[in-house]
PDB file of C-alpha atoms in Angstrom:
ATOM      1  CA  MET S 159      70.345  37.392  13.801  1.00  0.00           C
ATOM      2  CA  HIS S 160      70.625  33.525  13.533  1.00  0.00           C
ATOM      3  CA  ARG S 161      71.616  33.614  17.239  1.00  0.00           C
ATOM      4  CA  ARG S 162      67.749  35.071  17.464  1.00  0.00           C
ATOM      5  CA  LYS S 163      65.849  32.434  15.915  1.00  0.00           C
ATOM      6  CA  SER S 164      66.769  29.537  17.260  1.00  0.00           C
ATOM      7  CA  THR S 165      66.338  30.809  20.731  1.00  0.00           C
ATOM      8  CA  ALA S 166      62.547  32.003  19.078  1.00  0.00           C
ATOM      9  CA  LEU S 167      62.268  28.798  18.043  1.00  0.00           C
ATOM     10  CA  ILE S 168      64.186  26.855  21.099  1.00  0.00           C
ATOM     11  CA  HIS S 169      61.278  29.314  23.314  1.00  0.00           C
ATOM     12  CA  LYS S 170      58.093  27.623  20.866  1.00  0.00           C
ATOM     13  CA  ALA S 171      60.142  24.246  21.322  1.00  0.00           C
ATOM     14  CA  LYS S 172      59.816  24.780  25.266  1.00  0.00           C
ATOM     15  CA  VAL S 173      55.663  26.339  24.577  1.00  0.00           C
ATOM     16  CA  THR S 174      54.631  23.002  23.026  1.00  0.00           C
ATOM     17  CA  GLN S 175      56.610  20.259  25.197  1.00  0.00           C
ATOM     18  CA  HIS S 176      55.594  22.434  28.521  1.00  0.00           C
ATOM     19  CA  ALA S 177      51.556  22.170  26.591  1.00  0.00           C
ATOM     20  CA  ALA S 178      51.710  18.565  26.057  1.00  0.00           C
ATOM     21  CA  LEU S 179      53.246  18.244  29.125  1.00  0.00           C
ATOM     22  CA  ALA S 180      49.499  19.873  31.041  1.00  0.00           C
ATOM     23  CA  ALA S 181      46.759  17.935  28.588  1.00  0.00           C
ATOM     24  CA  LEU S 182      49.148  14.380  29.359  1.00  0.00           C
ATOM     25  CA  LEU S 183      48.829  15.649  33.445  1.00  0.00           C
ATOM     26  CA  ILE S 184      45.139  16.780  33.007  1.00  0.00           C
ATOM     27  CA  MET S 185      43.771  13.358  30.722  1.00  0.00           C
ATOM     28  CA  GLY S 186      45.834  10.977  33.927  1.00  0.00           C
ATOM     29  CA  GLY S 187      43.835  13.216  36.201  1.00  0.00           C
ATOM     30  CA  LEU S 188      40.684  12.101  34.787  1.00  0.00           C
ATOM     31  CA  ALA S 189      41.517   8.826  33.565  1.00  0.00           C
ATOM     32  CA  ILE S 190      42.027   8.363  37.681  1.00  0.00           C
ATOM     33  CA  ALA S 191      39.583  10.495  39.242  1.00  0.00           C
ATOM     34  CA  GLY S 192      36.873  11.367  36.162  1.00  0.00           C
ATOM     35  CA  PRO S 193      33.709  10.261  36.990  1.00  0.00           C
ATOM     36  CA  SER S 194      34.474   7.361  34.044  1.00  0.00           C
ATOM     37  CA  GLY S 195      38.056   6.973  36.277  1.00  0.00           C
ATOM     38  CA  LEU S 196      39.877   4.361  38.996  1.00  0.00           C
ATOM     39  CA  LEU S 197      38.347   6.134  41.743  1.00  0.00           C
ATOM     40  CA  ALA S 198      35.006   6.066  39.932  1.00  0.00           C
ATOM     41  CA  TRP S 199      34.887   1.674  39.438  1.00  0.00           C
ATOM     42  CA  SER S 200      33.922   0.516  42.724  1.00  0.00           C
ATOM     43  CA  GLU S 201      31.322   2.597  42.945  1.00  0.00           C
ATOM     44  CA  ASN S 202      30.077   1.553  39.028  1.00  0.00           C
ATOM     45  CA  LEU S 203      30.428  -1.934  39.657  1.00  0.00           C
ATOM     46  CA  ARG S 204      27.976  -1.084  43.281  1.00  0.00           C
ATOM     47  CA  LEU S 205      25.873   0.065  41.494  1.00  0.00           C
ATOM     48  CA  LEU S 206      25.808  -1.938  38.475  1.00  0.00           C
ATOM     49  CA  ASP S 207      24.306  -4.831  41.265  1.00  0.00           C
ATOM     50  CA  GLN S 208      21.960  -2.358  42.823  1.00  0.00           C
ATOM     51  CA  ARG S 209      20.153  -2.313  39.474  1.00  0.00           C
ATOM     52  CA  ASN S 210      21.011  -6.024  38.264  1.00  0.00           C
ATOM     53  CA  ALA S 211      18.763  -6.423  41.744  1.00  0.00           C
ATOM     54  CA  GLN S 212      16.359  -4.814  41.190  1.00  0.00           C
ATOM     55  CA  LEU S 213      16.088  -5.492  37.644  1.00  0.00           C
ATOM     56  CA  THR S 214      15.505  -9.320  39.339  1.00  0.00           C
ATOM     57  CA  GLU S 215      12.791  -7.986  41.328  1.00  0.00           C
ATOM     58  CA  LEU S 216      10.376  -5.757  38.566  1.00  0.00           C
ATOM     59  CA  GLU S 217      10.477  -9.281  36.450  1.00  0.00           C
ATOM     60  CA  ALA S 218       9.286 -11.755  39.318  1.00  0.00           C
ATOM     61  CA  GLU S 219       6.478  -8.477  39.736  1.00  0.00           C
ATOM     62  CA  ARG S 220       6.178  -8.472  35.866  1.00  0.00           C
ATOM     63  CA  THR S 221       5.703 -12.429  35.755  1.00  0.00           C
ATOM     64  CA  ALA S 222       2.854 -12.505  38.825  1.00  0.00           C
ATOM     65  CA  LEU S 223       1.525  -9.875  37.223  1.00  0.00           C
ATOM     66  CA  GLU S 224       0.791 -11.640  33.821  1.00  0.00           C
ATOM     67  CA  ASN S 225      -0.048 -14.761  35.680  1.00  0.00           C
ATOM     68  CA  ARG S 226      -3.049 -12.203  37.666  1.00  0.00           C
ATOM     69  CA  VAL S 227      -3.555 -10.731  33.838  1.00  0.00           C
ATOM     70  CA  ALA S 228      -3.926 -14.522  32.161  1.00  0.00           C
ATOM     71  CA  LEU S 229      -6.581 -15.486  35.047  1.00  0.00           C
ATOM     72  CA  LEU S 230      -8.749 -12.971  34.452  1.00  0.00           C
ATOM     73  CA  ASP S 231      -9.102 -12.979  30.395  1.00  0.00           C
ATOM     74  CA  PRO S 232     -12.536 -12.560  29.974  1.00  0.00           C
ATOM     75  CA  ASP S 233     -13.257 -15.770  28.204  1.00  0.00           C
ATOM     76  CA  HIS S 234     -11.800 -18.505  31.037  1.00  0.00           C
ATOM     77  CA  ALA S 235     -11.021 -16.133  34.193  1.00  0.00           C
ATOM     78  CA  ASP S 236     -10.711 -18.368  37.213  1.00  0.00           C
ATOM     79  CA  PRO S 237     -13.653 -18.178  39.303  1.00  0.00           C
ATOM     80  CA  ASP S 238     -10.490 -18.129  42.229  1.00  0.00           C
ATOM     81  CA  MET S 239      -9.266 -14.710  41.414  1.00  0.00           C
ATOM     82  CA  VAL S 240     -13.039 -13.590  39.548  1.00  0.00           C
ATOM     83  CA  GLY S 241     -14.300 -14.296  44.018  1.00  0.00           C
ATOM     84  CA  GLU S 242     -11.737 -12.733  45.545  1.00  0.00           C
ATOM     85  CA  LEU S 243     -11.411  -9.506  43.133  1.00  0.00           C
ATOM     86  CA  LEU S 244     -15.501  -9.592  44.128  1.00  0.00           C
ATOM     87  CA  ARG S 245     -14.730  -9.401  47.435  1.00  0.00           C
ATOM     88  CA  SER S 246     -12.104  -7.309  47.552  1.00  0.00           C
ATOM     89  CA  GLN S 247     -14.150  -4.667  45.329  1.00  0.00           C
ATOM     90  CA  LEU S 248     -17.543  -4.550  46.037  1.00  0.00           C
ATOM     91  CA  ASN S 249     -17.070  -6.183  49.680  1.00  0.00           C
ATOM     92  CA  VAL S 250     -19.378  -8.201  48.746  1.00  0.00           C
ATOM     93  CA  VAL S 251     -19.619 -11.953  51.186  1.00  0.00           C
ATOM     94  CA  HIS S 252     -20.886 -15.327  51.525  1.00  0.00           C
ATOM     95  CA  PRO S 253     -23.504 -16.328  53.841  1.00  0.00           C
ATOM     96  CA  ASP S 254     -21.426 -18.480  55.150  1.00  0.00           C
ATOM     97  CA  GLU S 255     -18.150 -16.720  55.595  1.00  0.00           C
ATOM     98  CA  VAL S 256     -16.455 -14.799  58.743  1.00  0.00           C
ATOM     99  CA  VAL S 257     -14.588 -11.470  58.285  1.00  0.00           C
ATOM    100  CA  ILE S 258     -12.295 -10.693  60.867  1.00  0.00           C
ATOM    101  CA  LYS S 259     -10.420  -6.965  60.436  1.00  0.00           C
ATOM    102  CA  LEU S 260      -7.976  -6.397  61.005  1.00  0.00           C
ATOM    103  CA  GLU S 261      -6.346  -3.572  62.315  1.00  0.00           C
ATOM    104  CA  GLU S 262      -3.502  -1.859  60.007  1.00  0.00           C
TER     105      GLU S 262
END
């Protein structure tokens, strides 16, 4: 009877060890090949650089748009900007201007 208990304990210990080993192997595999693992690290760095470049472009575009909005302030609008918008949206020109149409 004593021998049967010791065999059961040994079997239980082996099952526990195998389960722990399997869990460690799964965690190791995810650390290497998972979505945030070592193999994806270079891809994540490339995407970060790409997003930083895109952010820089968007910030420059935002600054340009803020400048245009400031030039169109109703209290003191920039005459050049108002003239540009009138010509582009209302199709008006001065009598001394020459219009050259470019084919796109």
